[in-house]
PDB file of C-alpha atoms in Angstrom:
ATOM      1  CA  UNK A   1      48.218   0.097  42.695  1.00  0.00           C
ATOM      2  CA  UNK A   2      51.240   2.447  44.194  1.00  0.00           C
ATOM      3  CA  UNK A   3      49.221   5.652  44.469  1.00  0.00           C
ATOM      4  CA  UNK A   4      46.555   3.715  46.572  1.00  0.00           C
ATOM      5  CA  UNK A   5      48.947   2.229  48.681  1.00  0.00           C
ATOM      6  CA  UNK A   6      50.251   5.850  49.343  1.00  0.00           C
ATOM      7  CA  UNK A   7      46.978   7.172  50.053  1.00  0.00           C
ATOM      8  CA  UNK A   8      46.565   9.190  46.836  1.00  0.00           C
ATOM      9  CA  UNK A   9      43.751   8.650  44.155  1.00  0.00           C
ATOM     10  CA  UNK A  10      45.996   8.869  41.292  1.00  0.00           C
ATOM     11  CA  UNK A  11      49.792   9.089  40.577  1.00  0.00           C
ATOM     12  CA  UNK A  12      51.244  11.115  37.979  1.00  0.00           C
ATOM     13  CA  UNK A  13      54.415  10.305  36.505  1.00  0.00           C
ATOM     14  CA  UNK A  14      56.448  12.359  34.074  1.00  0.00           C
ATOM     15  CA  UNK A  15      57.471  11.359  30.849  1.00  0.00           C
ATOM     16  CA  UNK A  16      60.969   9.732  31.055  1.00  0.00           C
ATOM     17  CA  UNK A  17      63.193  10.169  27.899  1.00  0.00           C
ATOM     18  CA  UNK A  18      64.387   7.122  25.929  1.00  0.00           C
ATOM     19  CA  UNK A  19      67.345   5.676  27.015  1.00  0.00           C
ATOM     20  CA  UNK A  20      70.019   6.468  24.599  1.00  0.00           C
ATOM     21  CA  UNK A  21      72.656   3.825  23.427  1.00  0.00           C
ATOM     22  CA  UNK A  22      75.402   6.318  22.534  1.00  0.00           C
ATOM     23  CA  UNK A  23      76.232   7.897  19.240  1.00  0.00           C
ATOM     24  CA  UNK A  24      74.473   6.310  16.468  1.00  0.00           C
ATOM     25  CA  UNK A  25      73.893   6.609  12.593  1.00  0.00           C
ATOM     26  CA  UNK A  26      70.359   6.971  10.375  1.00  0.00           C
ATOM     27  CA  UNK A  27      70.424   6.160   6.564  1.00  0.00           C
ATOM     28  CA  UNK A  28      67.472   6.647   3.846  1.00  0.00           C
ATOM     29  CA  UNK A  29      67.640   4.629   0.811  1.00  0.00           C
ATOM     30  CA  UNK A  30      66.319   5.673  -2.347  1.00  0.00           C
ATOM     31  CA  UNK A  31      64.412   3.995  -5.241  1.00  0.00           C
ATOM     32  CA  UNK A  32      64.006   6.582  -7.752  1.00  0.00           C
ATOM     33  CA  UNK A  33      61.971   4.628  -9.945  1.00  0.00           C
ATOM     34  CA  UNK A  34      59.322   4.300  -7.260  1.00  0.00           C
ATOM     35  CA  UNK A  35      55.833   5.476  -7.169  1.00  0.00           C
ATOM     36  CA  UNK A  36      55.020   6.168 -10.937  1.00  0.00           C
ATOM     37  CA  UNK A  37      52.688   9.486 -11.658  1.00  0.00           C
ATOM     38  CA  UNK A  38      51.920   9.423 -15.037  1.00  0.00           C
ATOM     39  CA  UNK A  39      55.274   9.622 -16.707  1.00  0.00           C
ATOM     40  CA  UNK A  40      57.197  11.222 -13.766  1.00  0.00           C
ATOM     41  CA  UNK A  41      58.514   9.043 -11.067  1.00  0.00           C
ATOM     42  CA  UNK A  42      57.988  10.486  -7.471  1.00  0.00           C
ATOM     43  CA  UNK A  43      60.332   7.878  -5.994  1.00  0.00           C
ATOM     44  CA  UNK A  44      60.587   5.969  -2.945  1.00  0.00           C
ATOM     45  CA  UNK A  45      62.699   6.038   0.316  1.00  0.00           C
ATOM     46  CA  UNK A  46      63.692   3.446   2.930  1.00  0.00           C
ATOM     47  CA  UNK A  47      64.901   3.893   6.468  1.00  0.00           C
ATOM     48  CA  UNK A  48      67.794   2.431   8.542  1.00  0.00           C
ATOM     49  CA  UNK A  49      69.099   3.095  11.851  1.00  0.00           C
ATOM     50  CA  UNK A  50      72.171   1.609  13.717  1.00  0.00           C
ATOM     51  CA  UNK A  51      71.698   0.204  17.054  1.00  0.00           C
ATOM     52  CA  UNK A  52      73.981   2.115  19.393  1.00  0.00           C
ATOM     53  CA  UNK A  53      77.574   2.135  18.836  1.00  0.00           C
ATOM     54  CA  UNK A  54      77.284  -1.582  17.599  1.00  0.00           C
ATOM     55  CA  UNK A  55      77.440  -3.155  14.351  1.00  0.00           C
ATOM     56  CA  UNK A  56      73.798  -4.148  14.028  1.00  0.00           C
ATOM     57  CA  UNK A  57      71.252  -2.308  12.296  1.00  0.00           C
ATOM     58  CA  UNK A  58      67.506  -2.236  12.018  1.00  0.00           C
ATOM     59  CA  UNK A  59      65.952  -1.104   8.774  1.00  0.00           C
ATOM     60  CA  UNK A  60      62.706  -1.485   6.497  1.00  0.00           C
ATOM     61  CA  UNK A  61      60.359   0.500   4.494  1.00  0.00           C
ATOM     62  CA  UNK A  62      56.510   1.202   3.560  1.00  0.00           C
ATOM     63  CA  UNK A  63      56.768  -0.256   0.137  1.00  0.00           C
ATOM     64  CA  UNK A  64      53.246   0.140  -0.717  1.00  0.00           C
ATOM     65  CA  UNK A  65      49.768   0.956   1.233  1.00  0.00           C
ATOM     66  CA  UNK A  66      49.429  -2.526   2.138  1.00  0.00           C
ATOM     67  CA  UNK A  67      53.213  -3.762   2.575  1.00  0.00           C
ATOM     68  CA  UNK A  68      55.491  -2.725   5.162  1.00  0.00           C
ATOM     69  CA  UNK A  69      58.642  -4.641   6.448  1.00  0.00           C
ATOM     70  CA  UNK A  70      61.220  -4.358   8.811  1.00  0.00           C
ATOM     71  CA  UNK A  71      64.471  -6.357   9.172  1.00  0.00           C
ATOM     72  CA  UNK A  72      67.557  -6.195  11.397  1.00  0.00           C
ATOM     73  CA  UNK A  73      71.243  -7.522  10.752  1.00  0.00           C
ATOM     74  CA  UNK A  74      74.832  -6.256  10.092  1.00  0.00           C
ATOM     75  CA  UNK A  75      75.793  -3.785   7.537  1.00  0.00           C
ATOM     76  CA  UNK A  76      76.241  -6.193   4.714  1.00  0.00           C
ATOM     77  CA  UNK A  77      72.661  -7.807   5.626  1.00  0.00           C
ATOM     78  CA  UNK A  78      71.212  -4.290   5.585  1.00  0.00           C
ATOM     79  CA  UNK A  79      72.911  -3.563   1.924  1.00  0.00           C
ATOM     80  CA  UNK A  80      71.954  -6.856   0.606  1.00  0.00           C
ATOM     81  CA  UNK A  81      68.540  -6.531   1.502  1.00  0.00           C
ATOM     82  CA  UNK A  82      68.101  -3.208  -0.260  1.00  0.00           C
ATOM     83  CA  UNK A  83      69.776  -4.445  -3.304  1.00  0.00           C
ATOM     84  CA  UNK A  84      67.215  -6.713  -3.510  1.00  0.00           C
ATOM     85  CA  UNK A  85      69.337  -9.983  -2.526  1.00  0.00           C
ATOM     86  CA  UNK A  86      67.620 -11.045   0.702  1.00  0.00           C
ATOM     87  CA  UNK A  87      63.714 -11.212  -0.013  1.00  0.00           C
ATOM     88  CA  UNK A  88      61.251  -8.725   1.158  1.00  0.00           C
ATOM     89  CA  UNK A  89      59.768  -8.761  -2.076  1.00  0.00           C
ATOM     90  CA  UNK A  90      62.408  -6.040  -3.671  1.00  0.00           C
ATOM     91  CA  UNK A  91      63.335  -6.332  -6.977  1.00  0.00           C
ATOM     92  CA  UNK A  92      67.078  -6.036  -7.679  1.00  0.00           C
ATOM     93  CA  UNK A  93      68.132  -2.609  -8.784  1.00  0.00           C
ATOM     94  CA  UNK A  94      65.027  -1.042  -7.497  1.00  0.00           C
ATOM     95  CA  UNK A  95      67.007   0.942  -4.417  1.00  0.00           C
ATOM     96  CA  UNK A  96      70.197   2.431  -5.803  1.00  0.00           C
ATOM     97  CA  UNK A  97      71.228   4.643  -3.435  1.00  0.00           C
ATOM     98  CA  UNK A  98      71.899   5.723   0.130  1.00  0.00           C
ATOM     99  CA  UNK A  99      72.932   8.325   2.372  1.00  0.00           C
ATOM    100  CA  UNK A 100      73.634   8.841   6.239  1.00  0.00           C
ATOM    101  CA  UNK A 101      73.931  11.097   9.133  1.00  0.00           C
ATOM    102  CA  UNK A 102      75.870  10.512  12.362  1.00  0.00           C
ATOM    103  CA  UNK A 103      73.829  11.151  15.331  1.00  0.00           C
ATOM    104  CA  UNK A 104      75.171  12.023  18.793  1.00  0.00           C
ATOM    105  CA  UNK A 105      72.544   9.734  20.487  1.00  0.00           C
ATOM    106  CA  UNK A 106      70.587   6.704  19.641  1.00  0.00           C
ATOM    107  CA  UNK A 107      67.298   5.873  21.036  1.00  0.00           C
ATOM    108  CA  UNK A 108      66.515   2.568  19.458  1.00  0.00           C
ATOM    109  CA  UNK A 109      63.574   1.678  21.647  1.00  0.00           C
ATOM    110  CA  UNK A 110      61.871   4.801  21.147  1.00  0.00           C
ATOM    111  CA  UNK A 111      62.522   4.416  17.253  1.00  0.00           C
ATOM    112  CA  UNK A 112      61.442   0.982  17.235  1.00  0.00           C
ATOM    113  CA  UNK A 113      58.381   1.688  18.695  1.00  0.00           C
ATOM    114  CA  UNK A 114      57.659   4.407  16.319  1.00  0.00           C
ATOM    115  CA  UNK A 115      58.099   1.837  13.322  1.00  0.00           C
ATOM    116  CA  UNK A 116      55.499  -0.412  15.160  1.00  0.00           C
ATOM    117  CA  UNK A 117      52.856   2.580  15.767  1.00  0.00           C
ATOM    118  CA  UNK A 118      53.668   3.929  12.035  1.00  0.00           C
ATOM    119  CA  UNK A 119      52.976   0.570  10.462  1.00  0.00           C
ATOM    120  CA  UNK A 120      49.771  -0.161  12.427  1.00  0.00           C
ATOM    121  CA  UNK A 121      48.628   3.266  10.851  1.00  0.00           C
ATOM    122  CA  UNK A 122      46.483   3.689   7.466  1.00  0.00           C
ATOM    123  CA  UNK A 123      48.747   4.621   4.614  1.00  0.00           C
ATOM    124  CA  UNK A 124      47.984   8.111   2.985  1.00  0.00           C
ATOM    125  CA  UNK A 125      49.866   8.871  -0.153  1.00  0.00           C
ATOM    126  CA  UNK A 126      50.542  12.293   0.845  1.00  0.00           C
ATOM    127  CA  UNK A 127      50.705  12.159   4.514  1.00  0.00           C
ATOM    128  CA  UNK A 128      51.680   8.989   5.984  1.00  0.00           C
ATOM    129  CA  UNK A 129      53.821   7.451   3.235  1.00  0.00           C
ATOM    130  CA  UNK A 130      57.397   5.980   2.995  1.00  0.00           C
ATOM    131  CA  UNK A 131      59.067   9.416   3.351  1.00  0.00           C
ATOM    132  CA  UNK A 132      57.170  10.736   6.180  1.00  0.00           C
ATOM    133  CA  UNK A 133      57.432   7.662   8.125  1.00  0.00           C
ATOM    134  CA  UNK A 134      61.242   7.455   7.289  1.00  0.00           C
ATOM    135  CA  UNK A 135      61.421  11.049   8.772  1.00  0.00           C
ATOM    136  CA  UNK A 136      59.384  10.202  11.777  1.00  0.00           C
ATOM    137  CA  UNK A 137      61.534   7.170  12.648  1.00  0.00           C
ATOM    138  CA  UNK A 138      64.719   9.372  12.327  1.00  0.00           C
ATOM    139  CA  UNK A 139      63.024  11.880  14.835  1.00  0.00           C
ATOM    140  CA  UNK A 140      62.302   9.278  17.352  1.00  0.00           C
ATOM    141  CA  UNK A 141      65.751   7.806  17.019  1.00  0.00           C
ATOM    142  CA  UNK A 142      67.544  11.186  17.907  1.00  0.00           C
ATOM    143  CA  UNK A 143      66.180  14.622  18.576  1.00  0.00           C
ATOM    144  CA  UNK A 144      69.328  15.922  16.618  1.00  0.00           C
ATOM    145  CA  UNK A 145      67.368  15.481  13.458  1.00  0.00           C
ATOM    146  CA  UNK A 146      64.249  17.176  14.790  1.00  0.00           C
ATOM    147  CA  UNK A 147      64.431  20.041  12.337  1.00  0.00           C
ATOM    148  CA  UNK A 148      64.157  17.573   9.143  1.00  0.00           C
ATOM    149  CA  UNK A 149      61.154  18.337   7.182  1.00  0.00           C
ATOM    150  CA  UNK A 150      58.420  15.993   7.772  1.00  0.00           C
ATOM    151  CA  UNK A 151      58.247  15.151   4.153  1.00  0.00           C
ATOM    152  CA  UNK A 152      54.494  15.508   3.880  1.00  0.00           C
ATOM    153  CA  UNK A 153      53.119  16.501   0.294  1.00  0.00           C
ATOM    154  CA  UNK A 154      56.734  16.033  -0.951  1.00  0.00           C
ATOM    155  CA  UNK A 155      58.225  13.617  -3.508  1.00  0.00           C
ATOM    156  CA  UNK A 156      60.631  11.086  -2.211  1.00  0.00           C
ATOM    157  CA  UNK A 157      63.274  11.726  -5.012  1.00  0.00           C
ATOM    158  CA  UNK A 158      63.146  15.464  -4.509  1.00  0.00           C
ATOM    159  CA  UNK A 159      63.620  15.014  -0.593  1.00  0.00           C
ATOM    160  CA  UNK A 160      66.466  12.602  -0.965  1.00  0.00           C
ATOM    161  CA  UNK A 161      68.153  14.297  -3.700  1.00  0.00           C
ATOM    162  CA  UNK A 162      68.101  17.957  -1.572  1.00  0.00           C
ATOM    163  CA  UNK A 163      68.486  16.425   1.720  1.00  0.00           C
ATOM    164  CA  UNK A 164      71.016  18.100   3.794  1.00  0.00           C
ATOM    165  CA  UNK A 165      70.664  18.531   7.724  1.00  0.00           C
ATOM    166  CA  UNK A 166      73.848  16.902   8.216  1.00  0.00           C
ATOM    167  CA  UNK A 167      73.300  14.013   5.862  1.00  0.00           C
ATOM    168  CA  UNK A 168      76.382  12.857   3.956  1.00  0.00           C
ATOM    169  CA  UNK A 169      76.809  12.362   0.070  1.00  0.00           C
ATOM    170  CA  UNK A 170      74.778   9.957  -1.821  1.00  0.00           C
ATOM    171  CA  UNK A 171      76.409   6.835  -2.526  1.00  0.00           C
ATOM    172  CA  UNK A 172      75.382   3.890  -4.970  1.00  0.00           C
ATOM    173  CA  UNK A 173      73.986   0.706  -3.768  1.00  0.00           C
TER     174      UNK A 173
END
């Protein structure tokens, strides 16, 4: 309508980068006993990101081909959820460790939109799974993590155990 009012047939608008809320944090949670393949365990991961410089977090996981979840809350709520203390179908002790990375920016809207987009897609064990979705959410949250490998065709335990790119040490949950 704006273009027509100005006498143009169409209006082209350049993409506007997502508004950052200041510095942020992304975290990956690991469930080493997830995804059994024969006697081996490929593992499983979940994601979390802080809402700007606040005390609130968004977090979740793709638990299986048919079950994704997401939630929000403070740090204690996030940890209690991954510990299996707050529903979501998580068995206590399933997630056992976590590691985080401080980021210079926090595009919460872009990351939240990415979660919705990914959760609407079909699951693929190699290319669209718990790990690749976590990495894609991190990349949407802040381009400073754009160098993270996608995680495609990689076991979540291997990825989590060898995660560098500015992520801190592993911590027990």
